[in-house]
Amino acid sequence: REINLGLDLKGGMNVTLEVMVVDVIKALSNNSRDSIFNLALSNALDAQLDDTGNDLVNLFSIEYEKLTPIPNMGLSVIFSTPDLRDKIQFSSNNKEVLNVISTEVEGAIDRSFNILRSRIDRFGVTQPNIQRLENSGRILIELPGIKDTDRARKLLQSTAQLEFWETYEYSDLFPALQQANLLLKEISP
């Protein structure tokens, strides 16, 4: 995520966070090294600077169609990754692939939005304003009356950590606990 921070003289904070859609697209392609794919993505990023009406997926679609030798074909090979196997087949045309990519990008933005909303709710700010800015992958957050801006910044920028812990079934532990219990009985007066 990219972050822009603004402080309010009345004791508040405005933050604009941007989900890096280009990174989502690259990840969906399994970081493809296809030269046409990467050039189209680079051209789409450049076009996005001038075109605020289209989102990056649409701009990528336009740029890819300009560069590909076979119209409406090619993206299925790039995006038929293990993660998208159920959604994209080798026979899928570019329009079908782009629909899947758009859905996945929207899902990533929605997940980020929900995570940020949850974090802000736990922060305890009264009447926060959280909005998705259409076609940009940006999320606008207004936190009125916030005093500890450093804490808020850390909260918004922090990355979640998923941890896995090995667990045991009770039936696996019971014999050891029973033995320990018997030993304690022998030791106790």
PDB file of C-alpha atoms in Angstrom:
ATOM      1  CA  ARG A   1       0.000   0.000   0.000  1.00  0.00           C
ATOM      2  CA  GLU A   2       1.033   3.541  -0.643  1.00  0.00           C
ATOM      3  CA  ILE A   3       0.119   6.131   1.965  1.00  0.00           C
ATOM      4  CA  ASN A   4      -0.392   9.901   1.839  1.00  0.00           C
ATOM      5  CA  LEU A   5      -0.925  11.628   5.148  1.00  0.00           C
ATOM      6  CA  GLY A   6      -2.487  15.011   5.900  1.00  0.00           C
ATOM      7  CA  LEU A   7      -2.845  16.600   9.315  1.00  0.00           C
ATOM      8  CA  ASP A   8      -5.752  18.826  10.223  1.00  0.00           C
ATOM      9  CA  LEU A   9      -5.096  21.954  12.285  1.00  0.00           C
ATOM     10  CA  LYS A  10      -8.171  21.164  14.403  1.00  0.00           C
ATOM     11  CA  GLY A  11      -6.719  17.863  15.590  1.00  0.00           C
ATOM     12  CA  GLY A  12      -7.487  15.290  12.967  1.00  0.00           C
ATOM     13  CA  MET A  13      -5.898  13.271  10.254  1.00  0.00           C
ATOM     14  CA  ASN A  14      -6.614  12.576   6.574  1.00  0.00           C
ATOM     15  CA  VAL A  15      -5.027   9.532   4.986  1.00  0.00           C
ATOM     16  CA  THR A  16      -5.215   8.239   1.428  1.00  0.00           C
ATOM     17  CA  LEU A  17      -4.106   4.655   1.026  1.00  0.00           C
ATOM     18  CA  GLU A  18      -3.651   3.044  -2.368  1.00  0.00           C
ATOM     19  CA  VAL A  19      -3.806  -0.659  -3.062  1.00  0.00           C
ATOM     20  CA  MET A  20      -1.063  -1.287  -5.600  1.00  0.00           C
ATOM     21  CA  VAL A  21      -3.204  -2.842  -8.338  1.00  0.00           C
ATOM     22  CA  VAL A  22      -0.132  -3.417 -10.482  1.00  0.00           C
ATOM     23  CA  ASP A  23       1.267  -5.698  -7.778  1.00  0.00           C
ATOM     24  CA  VAL A  24      -2.026  -7.598  -7.601  1.00  0.00           C
ATOM     25  CA  ILE A  25      -1.983  -8.129 -11.380  1.00  0.00           C
ATOM     26  CA  LYS A  26       1.644  -9.265 -11.286  1.00  0.00           C
ATOM     27  CA  ALA A  27       0.893 -11.675  -8.448  1.00  0.00           C
ATOM     28  CA  LEU A  28      -2.125 -13.084 -10.307  1.00  0.00           C
ATOM     29  CA  SER A  29       0.164 -13.791 -13.270  1.00  0.00           C
ATOM     30  CA  ASN A  30       2.625 -15.500 -10.944  1.00  0.00           C
ATOM     31  CA  ASN A  31       5.088 -12.687 -11.776  1.00  0.00           C
ATOM     32  CA  SER A  32       5.073 -13.535 -15.464  1.00  0.00           C
ATOM     33  CA  ARG A  33       8.164 -12.641 -17.455  1.00  0.00           C
ATOM     34  CA  ASP A  34       6.244 -12.463 -20.719  1.00  0.00           C
ATOM     35  CA  SER A  35       7.611  -9.407 -22.534  1.00  0.00           C
ATOM     36  CA  ILE A  36       4.281  -8.332 -24.060  1.00  0.00           C
ATOM     37  CA  PHE A  37       2.536  -8.668 -20.677  1.00  0.00           C
ATOM     38  CA  ASN A  38       5.183  -6.588 -18.891  1.00  0.00           C
ATOM     39  CA  LEU A  39       5.309  -3.920 -21.611  1.00  0.00           C
ATOM     40  CA  ALA A  40       1.509  -3.633 -21.617  1.00  0.00           C
ATOM     41  CA  LEU A  41       1.517  -3.304 -17.828  1.00  0.00           C
ATOM     42  CA  SER A  42       4.224  -0.635 -17.964  1.00  0.00           C
ATOM     43  CA  ASN A  43       2.336   1.265 -20.689  1.00  0.00           C
ATOM     44  CA  ALA A  44      -0.879   1.015 -18.640  1.00  0.00           C
ATOM     45  CA  LEU A  45       0.882   2.552 -15.636  1.00  0.00           C
ATOM     46  CA  ASP A  46       2.068   5.430 -17.817  1.00  0.00           C
ATOM     47  CA  ALA A  47      -1.421   5.863 -19.298  1.00  0.00           C
ATOM     48  CA  GLN A  48      -2.947   5.900 -15.808  1.00  0.00           C
ATOM     49  CA  LEU A  49      -1.139   9.164 -15.063  1.00  0.00           C
ATOM     50  CA  ASP A  50      -3.151  10.922 -17.797  1.00  0.00           C
ATOM     51  CA  ASP A  51      -6.389   8.884 -17.736  1.00  0.00           C
ATOM     52  CA  THR A  52      -8.297   9.137 -14.464  1.00  0.00           C
ATOM     53  CA  GLY A  53     -11.501   7.681 -15.945  1.00  0.00           C
ATOM     54  CA  ASN A  54     -10.211   4.138 -16.468  1.00  0.00           C
ATOM     55  CA  ASP A  55      -8.885   1.761 -13.865  1.00  0.00           C
ATOM     56  CA  LEU A  56      -5.556  -0.008 -14.340  1.00  0.00           C
ATOM     57  CA  VAL A  57      -7.135  -3.286 -15.463  1.00  0.00           C
ATOM     58  CA  ASN A  58      -8.976  -1.529 -18.319  1.00  0.00           C
ATOM     59  CA  LEU A  59      -5.863   0.387 -19.316  1.00  0.00           C
ATOM     60  CA  PHE A  60      -3.858  -2.842 -19.239  1.00  0.00           C
ATOM     61  CA  SER A  61      -6.481  -4.467 -21.476  1.00  0.00           C
ATOM     62  CA  ILE A  62      -6.202  -1.652 -24.020  1.00  0.00           C
ATOM     63  CA  GLU A  63      -2.405  -1.732 -24.002  1.00  0.00           C
ATOM     64  CA  TYR A  64      -2.245  -5.525 -24.256  1.00  0.00           C
ATOM     65  CA  GLU A  65      -4.574  -5.540 -27.267  1.00  0.00           C
ATOM     66  CA  LYS A  66      -2.305  -2.992 -28.989  1.00  0.00           C
ATOM     67  CA  LEU A  67       0.751  -5.230 -28.529  1.00  0.00           C
ATOM     68  CA  THR A  68      -0.512  -8.770 -28.972  1.00  0.00           C
ATOM     69  CA  PRO A  69      -0.157 -10.404 -32.384  1.00  0.00           C
ATOM     70  CA  ILE A  70      -3.435 -12.363 -32.063  1.00  0.00           C
ATOM     71  CA  PRO A  71      -6.430 -10.240 -31.037  1.00  0.00           C
ATOM     72  CA  ASN A  72      -8.360 -11.314 -27.943  1.00  0.00           C
ATOM     73  CA  MET A  73      -5.951 -14.169 -27.148  1.00  0.00           C
ATOM     74  CA  GLY A  74      -2.870 -14.746 -25.002  1.00  0.00           C
ATOM     75  CA  LEU A  75      -3.839 -13.716 -21.491  1.00  0.00           C
ATOM     76  CA  SER A  76      -5.162 -17.172 -20.625  1.00  0.00           C
ATOM     77  CA  VAL A  77      -1.638 -18.597 -20.929  1.00  0.00           C
ATOM     78  CA  ILE A  78      -0.241 -15.904 -18.639  1.00  0.00           C
ATOM     79  CA  PHE A  79      -2.995 -16.091 -16.003  1.00  0.00           C
ATOM     80  CA  SER A  80      -3.739 -19.815 -15.914  1.00  0.00           C
ATOM     81  CA  THR A  81      -1.799 -20.170 -12.674  1.00  0.00           C
ATOM     82  CA  PRO A  82      -2.467 -22.673  -9.885  1.00  0.00           C
ATOM     83  CA  ASP A  83      -4.384 -19.996  -7.935  1.00  0.00           C
ATOM     84  CA  LEU A  84      -6.686 -19.204 -10.868  1.00  0.00           C
ATOM     85  CA  ARG A  85      -6.965 -22.723 -12.292  1.00  0.00           C
ATOM     86  CA  ASP A  86     -10.673 -22.961 -11.442  1.00  0.00           C
ATOM     87  CA  LYS A  87     -11.460 -19.594 -13.018  1.00  0.00           C
ATOM     88  CA  ILE A  88      -9.277 -19.446 -16.143  1.00  0.00           C
ATOM     89  CA  GLN A  89      -8.751 -22.177 -18.715  1.00  0.00           C
ATOM     90  CA  PHE A  90      -6.292 -22.147 -21.623  1.00  0.00           C
ATOM     91  CA  SER A  91      -9.279 -21.735 -23.947  1.00  0.00           C
ATOM     92  CA  SER A  92     -10.486 -18.553 -22.187  1.00  0.00           C
ATOM     93  CA  ASN A  93     -10.405 -15.418 -24.320  1.00  0.00           C
ATOM     94  CA  ASN A  94      -8.889 -12.144 -23.101  1.00  0.00           C
ATOM     95  CA  LYS A  95     -12.257 -10.674 -22.136  1.00  0.00           C
ATOM     96  CA  GLU A  96     -13.021 -13.640 -19.871  1.00  0.00           C
ATOM     97  CA  VAL A  97      -9.542 -13.429 -18.312  1.00  0.00           C
ATOM     98  CA  LEU A  98      -9.858  -9.685 -17.751  1.00  0.00           C
ATOM     99  CA  ASN A  99     -13.232 -10.202 -16.027  1.00  0.00           C
ATOM    100  CA  VAL A 100     -11.545 -12.621 -13.607  1.00  0.00           C
ATOM    101  CA  ILE A 101      -8.650 -10.197 -13.042  1.00  0.00           C
ATOM    102  CA  SER A 102     -11.090  -7.334 -12.370  1.00  0.00           C
ATOM    103  CA  THR A 103     -12.978  -9.475  -9.869  1.00  0.00           C
ATOM    104  CA  GLU A 104      -9.744 -10.462  -8.099  1.00  0.00           C
ATOM    105  CA  VAL A 105      -8.507  -6.845  -7.984  1.00  0.00           C
ATOM    106  CA  GLU A 106     -11.852  -5.664  -6.572  1.00  0.00           C
ATOM    107  CA  GLY A 107     -11.643  -8.436  -3.985  1.00  0.00           C
ATOM    108  CA  ALA A 108      -8.154  -7.307  -2.943  1.00  0.00           C
ATOM    109  CA  ILE A 109      -9.335  -3.708  -2.573  1.00  0.00           C
ATOM    110  CA  ASP A 110     -12.422  -4.819  -0.610  1.00  0.00           C
ATOM    111  CA  ARG A 111     -10.288  -6.940   1.732  1.00  0.00           C
ATOM    112  CA  SER A 112      -7.955  -3.992   2.339  1.00  0.00           C
ATOM    113  CA  PHE A 113     -10.938  -1.713   2.962  1.00  0.00           C
ATOM    114  CA  ASN A 114     -12.451  -4.154   5.477  1.00  0.00           C
ATOM    115  CA  ILE A 115      -9.128  -4.641   7.274  1.00  0.00           C
ATOM    116  CA  LEU A 116      -8.667  -0.876   7.579  1.00  0.00           C
ATOM    117  CA  ARG A 117     -12.241  -0.415   8.803  1.00  0.00           C
ATOM    118  CA  SER A 118     -11.681  -3.095  11.443  1.00  0.00           C
ATOM    119  CA  ARG A 119      -8.421  -1.499  12.595  1.00  0.00           C
ATOM    120  CA  ILE A 120      -9.976   1.956  12.815  1.00  0.00           C
ATOM    121  CA  ASP A 121     -12.960   0.601  14.758  1.00  0.00           C
ATOM    122  CA  ARG A 122     -10.531  -0.898  17.309  1.00  0.00           C
ATOM    123  CA  PHE A 123      -8.634   2.396  17.471  1.00  0.00           C
ATOM    124  CA  GLY A 124     -11.720   4.055  18.981  1.00  0.00           C
ATOM    125  CA  VAL A 125     -12.004   7.155  16.786  1.00  0.00           C
ATOM    126  CA  THR A 126     -15.423   8.786  16.928  1.00  0.00           C
ATOM    127  CA  GLN A 127     -17.108   9.204  13.551  1.00  0.00           C
ATOM    128  CA  PRO A 128     -14.295   8.119  11.247  1.00  0.00           C
ATOM    129  CA  ASN A 129     -14.949   8.522   7.521  1.00  0.00           C
ATOM    130  CA  ILE A 130     -13.694   5.646   5.361  1.00  0.00           C
ATOM    131  CA  GLN A 131     -14.428   5.701   1.629  1.00  0.00           C
ATOM    132  CA  ARG A 132     -13.320   3.807  -1.449  1.00  0.00           C
ATOM    133  CA  LEU A 133     -12.442   6.159  -4.269  1.00  0.00           C
ATOM    134  CA  GLU A 134     -13.810   4.602  -7.463  1.00  0.00           C
ATOM    135  CA  ASN A 135     -11.559   3.377 -10.291  1.00  0.00           C
ATOM    136  CA  SER A 136      -8.376   4.202  -8.416  1.00  0.00           C
ATOM    137  CA  GLY A 137      -7.755   1.488  -5.840  1.00  0.00           C
ATOM    138  CA  ARG A 138      -7.564   4.268  -3.257  1.00  0.00           C
ATOM    139  CA  ILE A 139      -9.147   4.415   0.160  1.00  0.00           C
ATOM    140  CA  LEU A 140      -9.711   7.774   1.856  1.00  0.00           C
ATOM    141  CA  ILE A 141      -9.685   7.813   5.652  1.00  0.00           C
ATOM    142  CA  GLU A 142     -10.583  10.811   7.785  1.00  0.00           C
ATOM    143  CA  LEU A 143      -9.963  10.555  11.516  1.00  0.00           C
ATOM    144  CA  PRO A 144     -11.363  13.656  13.249  1.00  0.00           C
ATOM    145  CA  GLY A 145      -9.975  14.686  16.619  1.00  0.00           C
ATOM    146  CA  ILE A 146      -7.167  12.131  16.653  1.00  0.00           C
ATOM    147  CA  LYS A 147      -4.294  13.077  18.944  1.00  0.00           C
ATOM    148  CA  ASP A 148      -1.763  10.264  18.528  1.00  0.00           C
ATOM    149  CA  THR A 149      -1.018  10.439  14.797  1.00  0.00           C
ATOM    150  CA  ASP A 150       2.076   8.215  15.053  1.00  0.00           C
ATOM    151  CA  ARG A 151       0.046   5.413  16.601  1.00  0.00           C
ATOM    152  CA  ALA A 152      -2.646   5.805  13.922  1.00  0.00           C
ATOM    153  CA  ARG A 153      -0.048   5.705  11.158  1.00  0.00           C
ATOM    154  CA  LYS A 154       1.516   2.528  12.571  1.00  0.00           C
ATOM    155  CA  LEU A 155      -1.916   0.952  12.927  1.00  0.00           C
ATOM    156  CA  LEU A 156      -2.832   1.709   9.309  1.00  0.00           C
ATOM    157  CA  GLN A 157       0.533   0.681   7.867  1.00  0.00           C
ATOM    158  CA  SER A 158       1.078  -2.478   9.879  1.00  0.00           C
ATOM    159  CA  THR A 159       1.103  -5.825   8.156  1.00  0.00           C
ATOM    160  CA  ALA A 160      -0.873  -8.707   9.545  1.00  0.00           C
ATOM    161  CA  GLN A 161       1.098 -11.776  10.526  1.00  0.00           C
ATOM    162  CA  LEU A 162      -0.393 -15.182  10.126  1.00  0.00           C
ATOM    163  CA  GLU A 163       1.052 -17.775  12.474  1.00  0.00           C
ATOM    164  CA  PHE A 164       0.578 -21.518  12.510  1.00  0.00           C
ATOM    165  CA  TRP A 165       0.819 -23.476  15.715  1.00  0.00           C
ATOM    166  CA  GLU A 166       1.041 -27.207  16.029  1.00  0.00           C
ATOM    167  CA  THR A 167      -1.817 -28.568  18.071  1.00  0.00           C
ATOM    168  CA  TYR A 168      -2.501 -31.951  19.594  1.00  0.00           C
ATOM    169  CA  GLU A 169      -5.620 -33.964  20.056  1.00  0.00           C
ATOM    170  CA  TYR A 170      -6.695 -34.622  23.635  1.00  0.00           C
ATOM    171  CA  SER A 171      -6.472 -38.366  23.009  1.00  0.00           C
ATOM    172  CA  ASP A 172      -2.766 -37.946  22.120  1.00  0.00           C
ATOM    173  CA  LEU A 173      -2.013 -36.044  25.326  1.00  0.00           C
ATOM    174  CA  PHE A 174      -4.152 -37.997  27.784  1.00  0.00           C
ATOM    175  CA  PRO A 175      -1.698 -40.901  28.414  1.00  0.00           C
ATOM    176  CA  ALA A 176       1.145 -38.466  29.190  1.00  0.00           C
ATOM    177  CA  LEU A 177      -1.079 -36.409  31.498  1.00  0.00           C
ATOM    178  CA  GLN A 178      -2.264 -39.568  33.236  1.00  0.00           C
ATOM    179  CA  GLN A 179       1.364 -40.649  33.819  1.00  0.00           C
ATOM    180  CA  ALA A 180       2.285 -37.224  35.153  1.00  0.00           C
ATOM    181  CA  ASN A 181      -0.684 -37.406  37.513  1.00  0.00           C
ATOM    182  CA  LEU A 182       0.438 -40.790  38.845  1.00  0.00           C
ATOM    183  CA  LEU A 183       3.998 -39.506  39.410  1.00  0.00           C
ATOM    184  CA  LEU A 184       2.661 -36.493  41.295  1.00  0.00           C
ATOM    185  CA  LYS A 185       0.606 -38.801  43.524  1.00  0.00           C
ATOM    186  CA  GLU A 186       3.733 -40.800  44.397  1.00  0.00           C
ATOM    187  CA  ILE A 187       5.768 -37.668  45.160  1.00  0.00           C
ATOM    188  CA  SER A 188       3.092 -35.889  47.210  1.00  0.00           C
ATOM    189  CA  PRO A 189       2.863 -36.727  50.902  1.00  0.00           C
TER     190      PRO A 189
END
